[in-house]
CSV table of C-alpha atoms and ligand atoms in Angstrom, one decimal:
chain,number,residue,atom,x,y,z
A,1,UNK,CA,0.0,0.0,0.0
A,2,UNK,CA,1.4,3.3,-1.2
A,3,UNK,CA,1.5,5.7,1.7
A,4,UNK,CA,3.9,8.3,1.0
A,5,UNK,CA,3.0,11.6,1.2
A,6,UNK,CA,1.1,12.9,-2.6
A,7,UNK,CA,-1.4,15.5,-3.6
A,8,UNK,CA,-3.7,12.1,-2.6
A,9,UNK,CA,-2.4,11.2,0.5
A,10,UNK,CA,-2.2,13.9,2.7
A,11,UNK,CA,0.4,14.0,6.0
A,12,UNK,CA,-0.8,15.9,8.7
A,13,UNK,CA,2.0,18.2,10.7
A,14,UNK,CA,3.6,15.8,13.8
A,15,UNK,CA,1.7,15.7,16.7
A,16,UNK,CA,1.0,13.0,19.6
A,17,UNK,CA,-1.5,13.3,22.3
A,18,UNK,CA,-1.6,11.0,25.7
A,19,UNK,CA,-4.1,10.4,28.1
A,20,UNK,CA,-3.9,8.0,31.5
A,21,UNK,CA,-6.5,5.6,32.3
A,22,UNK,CA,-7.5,7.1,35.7
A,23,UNK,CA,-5.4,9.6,37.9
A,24,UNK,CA,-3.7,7.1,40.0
A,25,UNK,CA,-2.4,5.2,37.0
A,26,UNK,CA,-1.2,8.9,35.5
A,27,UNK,CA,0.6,9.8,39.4
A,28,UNK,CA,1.9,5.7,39.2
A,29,UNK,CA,3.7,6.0,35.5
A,30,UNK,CA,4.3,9.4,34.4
A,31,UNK,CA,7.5,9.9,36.4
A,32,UNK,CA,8.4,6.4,36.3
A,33,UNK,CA,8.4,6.6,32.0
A,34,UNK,CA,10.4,9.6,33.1
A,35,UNK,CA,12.6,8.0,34.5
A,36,UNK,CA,12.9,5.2,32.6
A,37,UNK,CA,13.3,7.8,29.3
A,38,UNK,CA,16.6,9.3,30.7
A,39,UNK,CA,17.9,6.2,32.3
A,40,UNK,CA,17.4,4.7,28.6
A,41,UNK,CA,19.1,7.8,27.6
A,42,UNK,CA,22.1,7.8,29.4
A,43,UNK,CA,22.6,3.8,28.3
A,44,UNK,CA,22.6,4.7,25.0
A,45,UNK,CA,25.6,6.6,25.2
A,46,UNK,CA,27.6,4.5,27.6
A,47,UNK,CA,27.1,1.5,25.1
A,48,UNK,CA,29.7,3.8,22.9
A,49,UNK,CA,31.9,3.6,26.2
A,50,UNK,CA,31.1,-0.2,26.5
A,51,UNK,CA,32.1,-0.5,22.9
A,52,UNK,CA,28.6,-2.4,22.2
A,53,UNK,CA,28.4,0.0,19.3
A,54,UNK,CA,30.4,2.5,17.9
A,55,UNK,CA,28.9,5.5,18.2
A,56,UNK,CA,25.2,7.1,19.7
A,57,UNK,CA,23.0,9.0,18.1
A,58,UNK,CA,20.8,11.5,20.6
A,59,UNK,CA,18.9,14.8,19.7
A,60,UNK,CA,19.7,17.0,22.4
A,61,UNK,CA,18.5,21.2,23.3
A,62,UNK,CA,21.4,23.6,22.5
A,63,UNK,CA,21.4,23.9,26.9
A,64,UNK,CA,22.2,20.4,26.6
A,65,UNK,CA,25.4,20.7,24.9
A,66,UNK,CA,27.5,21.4,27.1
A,67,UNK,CA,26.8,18.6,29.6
A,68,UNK,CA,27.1,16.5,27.0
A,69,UNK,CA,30.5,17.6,25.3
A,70,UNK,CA,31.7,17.7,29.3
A,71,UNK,CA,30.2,13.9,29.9
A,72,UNK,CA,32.2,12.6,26.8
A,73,UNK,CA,35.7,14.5,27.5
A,74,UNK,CA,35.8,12.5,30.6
A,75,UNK,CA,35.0,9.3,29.3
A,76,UNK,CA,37.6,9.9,26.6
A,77,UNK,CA,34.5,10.0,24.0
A,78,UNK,CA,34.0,12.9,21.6
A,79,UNK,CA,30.2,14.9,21.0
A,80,UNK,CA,29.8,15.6,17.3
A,81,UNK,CA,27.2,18.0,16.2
A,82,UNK,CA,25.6,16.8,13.3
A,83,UNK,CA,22.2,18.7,12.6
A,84,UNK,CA,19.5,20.3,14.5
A,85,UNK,CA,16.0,18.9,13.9
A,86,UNK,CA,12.7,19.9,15.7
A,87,UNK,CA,12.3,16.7,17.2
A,88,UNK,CA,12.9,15.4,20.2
A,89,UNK,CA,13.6,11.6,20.1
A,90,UNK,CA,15.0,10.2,16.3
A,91,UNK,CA,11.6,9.0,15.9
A,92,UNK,CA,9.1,10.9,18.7
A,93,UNK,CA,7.3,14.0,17.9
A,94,UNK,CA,7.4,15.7,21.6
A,95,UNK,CA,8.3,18.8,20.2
A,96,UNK,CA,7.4,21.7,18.0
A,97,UNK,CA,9.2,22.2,14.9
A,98,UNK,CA,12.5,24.2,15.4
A,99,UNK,CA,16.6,24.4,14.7
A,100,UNK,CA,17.3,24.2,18.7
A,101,UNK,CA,17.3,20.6,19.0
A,102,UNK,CA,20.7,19.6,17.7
A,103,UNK,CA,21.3,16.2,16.7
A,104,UNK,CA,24.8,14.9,18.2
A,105,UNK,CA,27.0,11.6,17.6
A,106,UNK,CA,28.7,10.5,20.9
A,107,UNK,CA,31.8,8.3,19.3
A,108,UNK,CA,35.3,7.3,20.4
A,109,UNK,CA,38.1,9.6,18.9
A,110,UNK,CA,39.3,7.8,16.2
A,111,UNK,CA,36.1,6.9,14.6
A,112,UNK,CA,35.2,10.6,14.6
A,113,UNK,CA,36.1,11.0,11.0
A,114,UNK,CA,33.6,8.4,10.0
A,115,UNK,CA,30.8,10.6,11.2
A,116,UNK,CA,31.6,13.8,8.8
A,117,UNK,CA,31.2,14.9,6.5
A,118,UNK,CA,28.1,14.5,7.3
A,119,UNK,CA,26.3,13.2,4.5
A,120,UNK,CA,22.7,12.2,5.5
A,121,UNK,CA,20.7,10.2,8.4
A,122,UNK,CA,21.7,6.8,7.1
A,123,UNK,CA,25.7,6.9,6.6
A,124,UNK,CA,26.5,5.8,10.3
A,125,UNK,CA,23.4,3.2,10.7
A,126,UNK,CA,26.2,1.0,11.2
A,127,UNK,CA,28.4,2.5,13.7
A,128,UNK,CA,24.9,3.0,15.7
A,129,UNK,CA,24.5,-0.6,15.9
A,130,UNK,CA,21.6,-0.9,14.2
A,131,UNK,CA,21.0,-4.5,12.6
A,132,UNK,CA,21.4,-4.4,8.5
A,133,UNK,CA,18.1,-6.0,8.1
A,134,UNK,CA,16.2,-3.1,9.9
A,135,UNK,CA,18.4,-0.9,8.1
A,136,UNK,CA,16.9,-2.0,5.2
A,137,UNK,CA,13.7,-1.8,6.4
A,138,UNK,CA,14.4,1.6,7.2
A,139,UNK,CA,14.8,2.9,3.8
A,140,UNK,CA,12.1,1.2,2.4
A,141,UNK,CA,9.8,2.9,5.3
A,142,UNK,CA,11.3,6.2,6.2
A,143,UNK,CA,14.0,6.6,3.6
A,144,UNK,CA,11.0,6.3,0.8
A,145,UNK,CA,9.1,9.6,2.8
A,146,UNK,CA,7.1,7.4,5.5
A,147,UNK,CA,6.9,9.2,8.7
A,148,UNK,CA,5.7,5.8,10.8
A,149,UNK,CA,6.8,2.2,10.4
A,150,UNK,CA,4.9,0.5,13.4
A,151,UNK,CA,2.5,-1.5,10.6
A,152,UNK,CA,5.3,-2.9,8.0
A,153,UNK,CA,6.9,-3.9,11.5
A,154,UNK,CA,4.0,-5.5,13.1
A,155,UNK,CA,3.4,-7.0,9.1
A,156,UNK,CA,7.0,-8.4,8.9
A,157,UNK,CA,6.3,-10.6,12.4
A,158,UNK,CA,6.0,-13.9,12.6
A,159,UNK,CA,5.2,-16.2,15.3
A,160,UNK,CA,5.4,-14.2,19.0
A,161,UNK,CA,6.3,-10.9,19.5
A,162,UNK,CA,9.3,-10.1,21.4
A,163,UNK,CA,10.3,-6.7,20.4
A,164,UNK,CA,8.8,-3.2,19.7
A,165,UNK,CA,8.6,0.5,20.0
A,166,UNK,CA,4.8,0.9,20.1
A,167,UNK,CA,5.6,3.1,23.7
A,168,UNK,CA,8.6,5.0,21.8
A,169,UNK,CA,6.5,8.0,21.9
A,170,UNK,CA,6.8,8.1,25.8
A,171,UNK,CA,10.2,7.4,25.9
A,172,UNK,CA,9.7,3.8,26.4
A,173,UNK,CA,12.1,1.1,24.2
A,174,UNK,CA,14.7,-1.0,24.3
A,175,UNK,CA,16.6,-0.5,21.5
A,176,UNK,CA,17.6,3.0,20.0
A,177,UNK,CA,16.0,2.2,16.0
A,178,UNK,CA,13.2,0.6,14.6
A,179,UNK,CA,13.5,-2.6,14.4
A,180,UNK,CA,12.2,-4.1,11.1
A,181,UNK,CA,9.7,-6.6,12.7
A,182,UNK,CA,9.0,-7.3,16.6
A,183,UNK,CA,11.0,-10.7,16.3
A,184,UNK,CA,14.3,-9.6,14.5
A,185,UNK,CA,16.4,-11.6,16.1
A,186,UNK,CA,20.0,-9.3,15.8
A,187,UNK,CA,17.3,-6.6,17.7
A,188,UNK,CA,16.9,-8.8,20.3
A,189,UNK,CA,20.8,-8.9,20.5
A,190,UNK,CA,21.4,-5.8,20.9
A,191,UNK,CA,18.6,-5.0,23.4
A,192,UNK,CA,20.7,-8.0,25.2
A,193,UNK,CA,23.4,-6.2,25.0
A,194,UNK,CA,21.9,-2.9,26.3
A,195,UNK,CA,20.1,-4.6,29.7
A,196,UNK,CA,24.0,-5.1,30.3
A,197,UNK,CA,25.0,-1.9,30.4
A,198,UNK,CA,22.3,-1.1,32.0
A,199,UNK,CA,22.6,-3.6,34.8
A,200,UNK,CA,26.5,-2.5,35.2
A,201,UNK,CA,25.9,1.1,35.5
A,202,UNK,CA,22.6,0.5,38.2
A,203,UNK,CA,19.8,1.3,35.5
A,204,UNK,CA,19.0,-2.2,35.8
A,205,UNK,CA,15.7,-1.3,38.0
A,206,UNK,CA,14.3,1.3,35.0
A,207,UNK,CA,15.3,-1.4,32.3
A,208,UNK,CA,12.7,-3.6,34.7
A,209,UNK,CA,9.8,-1.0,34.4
A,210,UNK,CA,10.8,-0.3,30.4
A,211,UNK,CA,10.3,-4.5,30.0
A,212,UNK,CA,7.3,-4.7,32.3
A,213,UNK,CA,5.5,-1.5,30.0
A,214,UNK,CA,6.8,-3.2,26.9
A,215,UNK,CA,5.0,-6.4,28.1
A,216,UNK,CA,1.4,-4.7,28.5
A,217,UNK,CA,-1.1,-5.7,26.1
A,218,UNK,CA,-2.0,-3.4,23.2
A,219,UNK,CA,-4.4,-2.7,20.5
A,220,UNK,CA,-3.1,-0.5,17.8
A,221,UNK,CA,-5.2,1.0,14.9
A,222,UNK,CA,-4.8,3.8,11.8
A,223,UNK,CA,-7.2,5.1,9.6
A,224,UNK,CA,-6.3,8.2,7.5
A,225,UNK,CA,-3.3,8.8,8.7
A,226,UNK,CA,-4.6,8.9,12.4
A,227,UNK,CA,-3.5,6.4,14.9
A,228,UNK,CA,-4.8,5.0,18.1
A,229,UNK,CA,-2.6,3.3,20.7
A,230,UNK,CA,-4.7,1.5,23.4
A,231,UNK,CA,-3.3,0.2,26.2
A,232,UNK,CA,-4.5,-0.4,30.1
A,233,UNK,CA,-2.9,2.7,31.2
A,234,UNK,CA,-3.0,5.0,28.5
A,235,UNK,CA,-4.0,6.1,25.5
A,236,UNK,CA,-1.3,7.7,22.1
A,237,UNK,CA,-2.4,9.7,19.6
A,238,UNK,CA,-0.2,10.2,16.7
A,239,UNK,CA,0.1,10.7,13.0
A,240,UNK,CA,1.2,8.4,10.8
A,241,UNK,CA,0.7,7.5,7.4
A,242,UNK,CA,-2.3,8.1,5.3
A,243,UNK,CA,-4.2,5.2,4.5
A,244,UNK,CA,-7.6,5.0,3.0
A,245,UNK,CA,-8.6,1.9,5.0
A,246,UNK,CA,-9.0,0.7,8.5
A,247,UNK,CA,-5.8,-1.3,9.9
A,248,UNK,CA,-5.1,-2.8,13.5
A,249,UNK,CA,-3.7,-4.9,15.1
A,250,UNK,CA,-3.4,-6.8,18.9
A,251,UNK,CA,-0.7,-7.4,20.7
A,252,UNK,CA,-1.6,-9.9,24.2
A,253,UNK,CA,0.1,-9.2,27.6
A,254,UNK,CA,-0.2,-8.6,31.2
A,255,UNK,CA,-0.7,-5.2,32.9
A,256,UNK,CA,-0.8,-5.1,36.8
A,257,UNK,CA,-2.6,-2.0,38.2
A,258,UNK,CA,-1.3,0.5,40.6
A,259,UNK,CA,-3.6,-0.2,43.5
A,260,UNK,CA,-5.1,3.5,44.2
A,261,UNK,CA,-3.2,4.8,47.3
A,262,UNK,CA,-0.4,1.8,47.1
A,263,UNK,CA,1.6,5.2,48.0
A,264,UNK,CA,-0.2,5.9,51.1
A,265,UNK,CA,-0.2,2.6,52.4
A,266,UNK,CA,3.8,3.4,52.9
A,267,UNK,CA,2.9,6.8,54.5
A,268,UNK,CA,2.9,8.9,51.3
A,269,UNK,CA,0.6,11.2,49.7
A,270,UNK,CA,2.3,10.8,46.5
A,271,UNK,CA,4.3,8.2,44.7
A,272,UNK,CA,6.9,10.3,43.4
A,273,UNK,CA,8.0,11.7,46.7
A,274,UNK,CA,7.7,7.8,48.4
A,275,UNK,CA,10.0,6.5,45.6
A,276,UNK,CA,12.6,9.3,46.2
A,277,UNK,CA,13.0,8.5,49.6
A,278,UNK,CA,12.9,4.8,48.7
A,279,UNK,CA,15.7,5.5,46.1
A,280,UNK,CA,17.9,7.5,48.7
A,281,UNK,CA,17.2,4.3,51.1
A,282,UNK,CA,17.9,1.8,48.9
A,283,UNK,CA,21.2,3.3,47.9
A,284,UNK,CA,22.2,3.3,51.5
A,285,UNK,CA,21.4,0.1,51.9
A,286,UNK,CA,22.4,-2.2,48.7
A,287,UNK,CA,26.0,-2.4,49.2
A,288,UNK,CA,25.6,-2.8,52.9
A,289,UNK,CA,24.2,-6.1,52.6
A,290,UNK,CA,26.3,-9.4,52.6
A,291,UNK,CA,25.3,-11.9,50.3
A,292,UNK,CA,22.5,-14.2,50.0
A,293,UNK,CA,21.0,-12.0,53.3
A,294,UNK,CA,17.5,-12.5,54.7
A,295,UNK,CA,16.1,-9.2,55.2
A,296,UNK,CA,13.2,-8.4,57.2
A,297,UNK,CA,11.3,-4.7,57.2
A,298,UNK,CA,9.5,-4.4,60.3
A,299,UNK,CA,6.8,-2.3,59.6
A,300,UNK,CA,6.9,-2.9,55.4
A,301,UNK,CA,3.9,-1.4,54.6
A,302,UNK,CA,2.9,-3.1,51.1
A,303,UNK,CA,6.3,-4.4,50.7
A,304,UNK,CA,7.6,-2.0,48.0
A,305,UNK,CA,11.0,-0.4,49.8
A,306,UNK,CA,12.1,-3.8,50.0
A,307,UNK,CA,10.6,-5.4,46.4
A,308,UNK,CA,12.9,-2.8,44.7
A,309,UNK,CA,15.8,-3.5,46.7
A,310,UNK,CA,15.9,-6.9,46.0
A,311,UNK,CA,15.8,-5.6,42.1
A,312,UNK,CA,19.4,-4.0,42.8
A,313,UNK,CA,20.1,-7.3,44.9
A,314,UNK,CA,18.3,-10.3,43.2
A,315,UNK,CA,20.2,-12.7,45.7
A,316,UNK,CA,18.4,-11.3,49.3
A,317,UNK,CA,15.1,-12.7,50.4
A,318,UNK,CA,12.8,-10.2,51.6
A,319,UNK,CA,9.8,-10.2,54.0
A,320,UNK,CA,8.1,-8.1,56.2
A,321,UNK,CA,5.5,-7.1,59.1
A,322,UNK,CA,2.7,-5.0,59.3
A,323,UNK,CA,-0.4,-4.2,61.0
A,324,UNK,CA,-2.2,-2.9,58.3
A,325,UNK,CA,-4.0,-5.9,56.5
A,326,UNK,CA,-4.8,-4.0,53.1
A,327,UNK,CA,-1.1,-3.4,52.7
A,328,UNK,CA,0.1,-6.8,53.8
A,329,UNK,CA,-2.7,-8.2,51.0
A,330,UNK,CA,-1.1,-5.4,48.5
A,331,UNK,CA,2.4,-7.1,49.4
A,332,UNK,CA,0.9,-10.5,48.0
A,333,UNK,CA,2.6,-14.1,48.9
A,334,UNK,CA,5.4,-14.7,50.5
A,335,UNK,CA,7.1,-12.9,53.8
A,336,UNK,CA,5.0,-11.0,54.5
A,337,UNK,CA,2.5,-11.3,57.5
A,338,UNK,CA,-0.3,-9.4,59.1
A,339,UNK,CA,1.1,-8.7,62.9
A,340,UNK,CA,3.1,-6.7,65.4
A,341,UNK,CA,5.9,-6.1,65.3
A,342,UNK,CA,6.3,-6.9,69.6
A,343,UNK,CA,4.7,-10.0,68.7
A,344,UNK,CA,8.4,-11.4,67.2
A,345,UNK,CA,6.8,-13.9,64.4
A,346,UNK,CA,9.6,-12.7,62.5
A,347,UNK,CA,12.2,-13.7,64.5
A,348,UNK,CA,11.7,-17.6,63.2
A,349,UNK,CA,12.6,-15.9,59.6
A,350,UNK,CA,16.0,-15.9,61.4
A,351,UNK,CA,16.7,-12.5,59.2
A,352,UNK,CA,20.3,-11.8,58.5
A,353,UNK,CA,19.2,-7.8,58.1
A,354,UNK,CA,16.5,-5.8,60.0
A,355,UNK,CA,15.2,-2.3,59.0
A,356,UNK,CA,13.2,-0.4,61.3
A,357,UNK,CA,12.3,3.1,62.0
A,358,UNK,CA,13.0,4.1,65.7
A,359,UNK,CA,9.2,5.8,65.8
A,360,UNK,CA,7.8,1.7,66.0
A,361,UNK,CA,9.6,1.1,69.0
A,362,UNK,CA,9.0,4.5,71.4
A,363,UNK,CA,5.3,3.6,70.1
A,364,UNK,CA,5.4,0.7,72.3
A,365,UNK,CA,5.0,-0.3,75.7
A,366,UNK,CA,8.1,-0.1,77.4
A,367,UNK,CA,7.9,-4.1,78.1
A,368,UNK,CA,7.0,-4.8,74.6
A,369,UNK,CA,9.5,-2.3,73.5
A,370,UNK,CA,12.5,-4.2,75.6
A,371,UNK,CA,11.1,-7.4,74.2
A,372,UNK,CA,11.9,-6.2,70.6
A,373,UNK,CA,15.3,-4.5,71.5
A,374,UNK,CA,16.2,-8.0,72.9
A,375,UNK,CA,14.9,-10.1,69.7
A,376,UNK,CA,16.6,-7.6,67.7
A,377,UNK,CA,19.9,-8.3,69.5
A,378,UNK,CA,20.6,-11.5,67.5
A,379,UNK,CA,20.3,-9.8,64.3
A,380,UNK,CA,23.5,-9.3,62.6
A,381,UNK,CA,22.6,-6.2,61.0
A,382,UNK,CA,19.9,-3.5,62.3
A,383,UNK,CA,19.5,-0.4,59.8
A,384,UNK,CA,17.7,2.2,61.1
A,385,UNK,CA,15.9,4.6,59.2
A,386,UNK,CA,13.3,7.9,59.5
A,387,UNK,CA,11.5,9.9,56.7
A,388,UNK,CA,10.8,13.4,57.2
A,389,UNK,CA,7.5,13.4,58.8
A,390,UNK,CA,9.7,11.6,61.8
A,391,UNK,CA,12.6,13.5,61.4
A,392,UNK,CA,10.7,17.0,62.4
A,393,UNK,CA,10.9,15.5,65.8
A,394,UNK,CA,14.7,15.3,66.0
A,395,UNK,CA,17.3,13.7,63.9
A,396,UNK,CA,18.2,9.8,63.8
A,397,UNK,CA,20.7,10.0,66.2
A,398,UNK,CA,18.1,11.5,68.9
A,399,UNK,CA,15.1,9.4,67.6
A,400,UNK,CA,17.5,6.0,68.0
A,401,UNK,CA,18.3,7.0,71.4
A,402,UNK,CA,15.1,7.5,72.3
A,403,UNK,CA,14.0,3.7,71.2
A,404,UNK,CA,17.0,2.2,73.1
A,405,UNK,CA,19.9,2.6,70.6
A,406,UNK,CA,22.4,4.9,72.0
A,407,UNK,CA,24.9,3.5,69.3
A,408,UNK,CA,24.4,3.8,65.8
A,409,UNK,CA,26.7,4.6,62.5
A,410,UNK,CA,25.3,6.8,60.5
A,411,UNK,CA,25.0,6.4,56.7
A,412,UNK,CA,22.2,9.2,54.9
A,413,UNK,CA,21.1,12.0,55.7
A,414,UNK,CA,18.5,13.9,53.3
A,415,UNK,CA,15.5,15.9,54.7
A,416,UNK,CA,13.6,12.8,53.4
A,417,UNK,CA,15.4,9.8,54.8
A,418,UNK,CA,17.9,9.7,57.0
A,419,UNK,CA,19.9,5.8,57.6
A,420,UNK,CA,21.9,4.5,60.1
A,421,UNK,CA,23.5,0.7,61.4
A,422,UNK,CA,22.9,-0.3,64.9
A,423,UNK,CA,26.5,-0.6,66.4
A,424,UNK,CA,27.3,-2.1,69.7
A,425,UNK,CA,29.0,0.8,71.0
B,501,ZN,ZN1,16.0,-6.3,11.9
């Protein structure tokens, strides 16, 4: 089907348009795709520094430069301007036409001279890594005036789909080009290759959320050059290619909801602000841990501090204890049991690691607060920590004293989390 742009087939200008399914799915994903969009980002060009390809290809604003120019010299890597385009991503349409995005090649010295002259967008397809198959493809889509692929792609699949950029839009892939169908195998290789940069340089968490998005289900559809992108979460409108008839297709997977107020279950009236203190946490706490370590939150709310440590540290088993039964339901199977904390269920978990905040124990009675100190005694390693709303009533050091810890070593301090290690003196 011809679809390139003719008196008869008329392109519209670039445009897409979002919307989330309900407001606690839009507070859940928007500044986890956020994240996941730079942290993808930031991969791409230290693959060039990883030598999984030669060179990186990123559309940048002019502020951007200089960070980036800076980011290479010190990586021995060089930033070569090539053009400035109006777009934001090589194939997204987040921004208004314009000459201040500037479209830069990050590339080891001595392949610099393989990038100029500059001679077009396809010359260094190779040095970007991109397969020779979807290379092809590519000039047969784009190269021939397309300004969308997603249906030859979705048309060149056989059998299960593994691969795609139906989320590129938001940010969300795996791989930096458009693969020519969602099974090309050397795709799948390099997005391989990718997960291990990202997994070496501690993106490996955001490469999680980019896999579990790329796994939803999806029903995709164009009709005159319109095109609707329906997931559970959201909804994409963007242009694409004029065509005079009807086309979709479906792609199955699984979507797990946020739970509406999964946030405030852990004490937070936002996500956003509970995963920064969880990320500030976590960082304390990941290389802390030895290996193989049982770790126990007392007071885990719905589980999630300690489900996204064990993402940075896939060898610890994790569990926890809380009163509230919604949350402990919200944590799901496992470790993870309805109950006191004084009540010392956990202690037959024999945990290896402990975190607690000081405010559970001056909560208790003073009996059932020397019963925990006591249980807690034969735990190898006792992290305490406080979030802000605690830490207006003194800082860690005081609030540990207060619940029977004189000793502690401290390891954060933010204004939203501060962490510190039981010591014995
Ligand atoms: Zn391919």
């Amino acid at each position: 089907m011809a679809t390139t742009q003719t008196p008869t087939n008329p392109v519209l200008p670039d445009f897409t348009r979002w919307q989330w399914a309900s407001m606690d799915e839009r507070a859940w994903w928007s500044p986890l795709f956020m994240e996941a969009a730079n942290a993808f980002k930031e991969v791409e060009r230290l693959s060039v520094l990883e030598g999984v390809r030669e060179a990186a290809w990123q559309n940048v604003n002019t502020s951007e430069l200089i960070e980036a120019t800076q980011w290479a010299h010190y990586r021995g890597l060089l930033v070569v301007p090539t053009n400035t385009t109006g777009q934001a991503g090589s194939y997204s349409a987040q921004q208004s036409q314009g000459t201040d995005i500037v479209r830069i090649v990050y590339v080891r010295p001595e392949n610099y001279a393989k990038v100029l002259p500059w001679v077009g967008d396809h010359h260094i397809g190779e040095m970007l890594g991109f397969p020779p198959c979807c290379r092809v493809a590519f000039r047969e889509t784009w190269g021939k005036g397309q300004v969308d692929s997603t249906h030859e792609q979705f048309t060149n699949t056989t059998g299960l789909t593994y691969i795609h950029t139906l989320f590129r839009w938001m940010g969300i892939r795996t791989v930096p080009h458009m693969p020519c169908s969602h099974n090309c195998e050397q795709s799948i290789a390099l997005e391989k290759s990718l997960q291990m940069v990202a997994q070496k340089y501690g993106y490996g968490e955001q490469f999680r959320l980019i896999n579990e998005v790329q796994g939803w289900p999806v029903k995709w559809s164009r009709l005159f050059g319109i095109v609707e992108l329906v997931s559970p979460a959201l909804k994409i409108t963007t242009r694409s290619d004029w065509t005079p008839t009807l086309q979709k297709f479906e792609k199955a997977g699984r979507y797990i909801k946020p739970i509406a107020g999964i946030w405030e279950e852990n004490g937070y009236s936002n996500p956003e602000t509970m995963r920064e203190a969880h990320s500030t946490l976590l960082y304390s706490l990941k290389d802390s841990l030895p290996q193989n370590a049982r770790v126990v939150d007392l007071g885990c709310g719905n589980g999630l501090l300690l489900k996204r440590l064990r993402m940075h540290r896939p060898d610890i088993t994790i569990g926890g204890v809380d009163i509230n039964k919604t949350a402990i339901e919200h944590a799901g199977l496992g470790r993870w049991k309805v109950g006191k904390i004084q009540e010392c269920q956990w202690t037959t978990w024999k945990p290896d690691v402990v975190l607690v905040t000081p405010g559970r124990l001056t909560e208790m009675t003073p009996e059932d607060a020397e019963l925990t100190r006591g249980a807690l005694a034969s735990v190898p390693q006792v992290f305490l920590y406080s979030y802000a709303d605690t830490l207006t009533k003194g800082n860690l050091e005081h609030l540990a004293t207060q619940a029977g810890f004189p000793h502690i070593q401290m390891l954060t301090k933010t204004p939203l989390v501060s962490v510190g290690l039981v010591t014995k003196d």
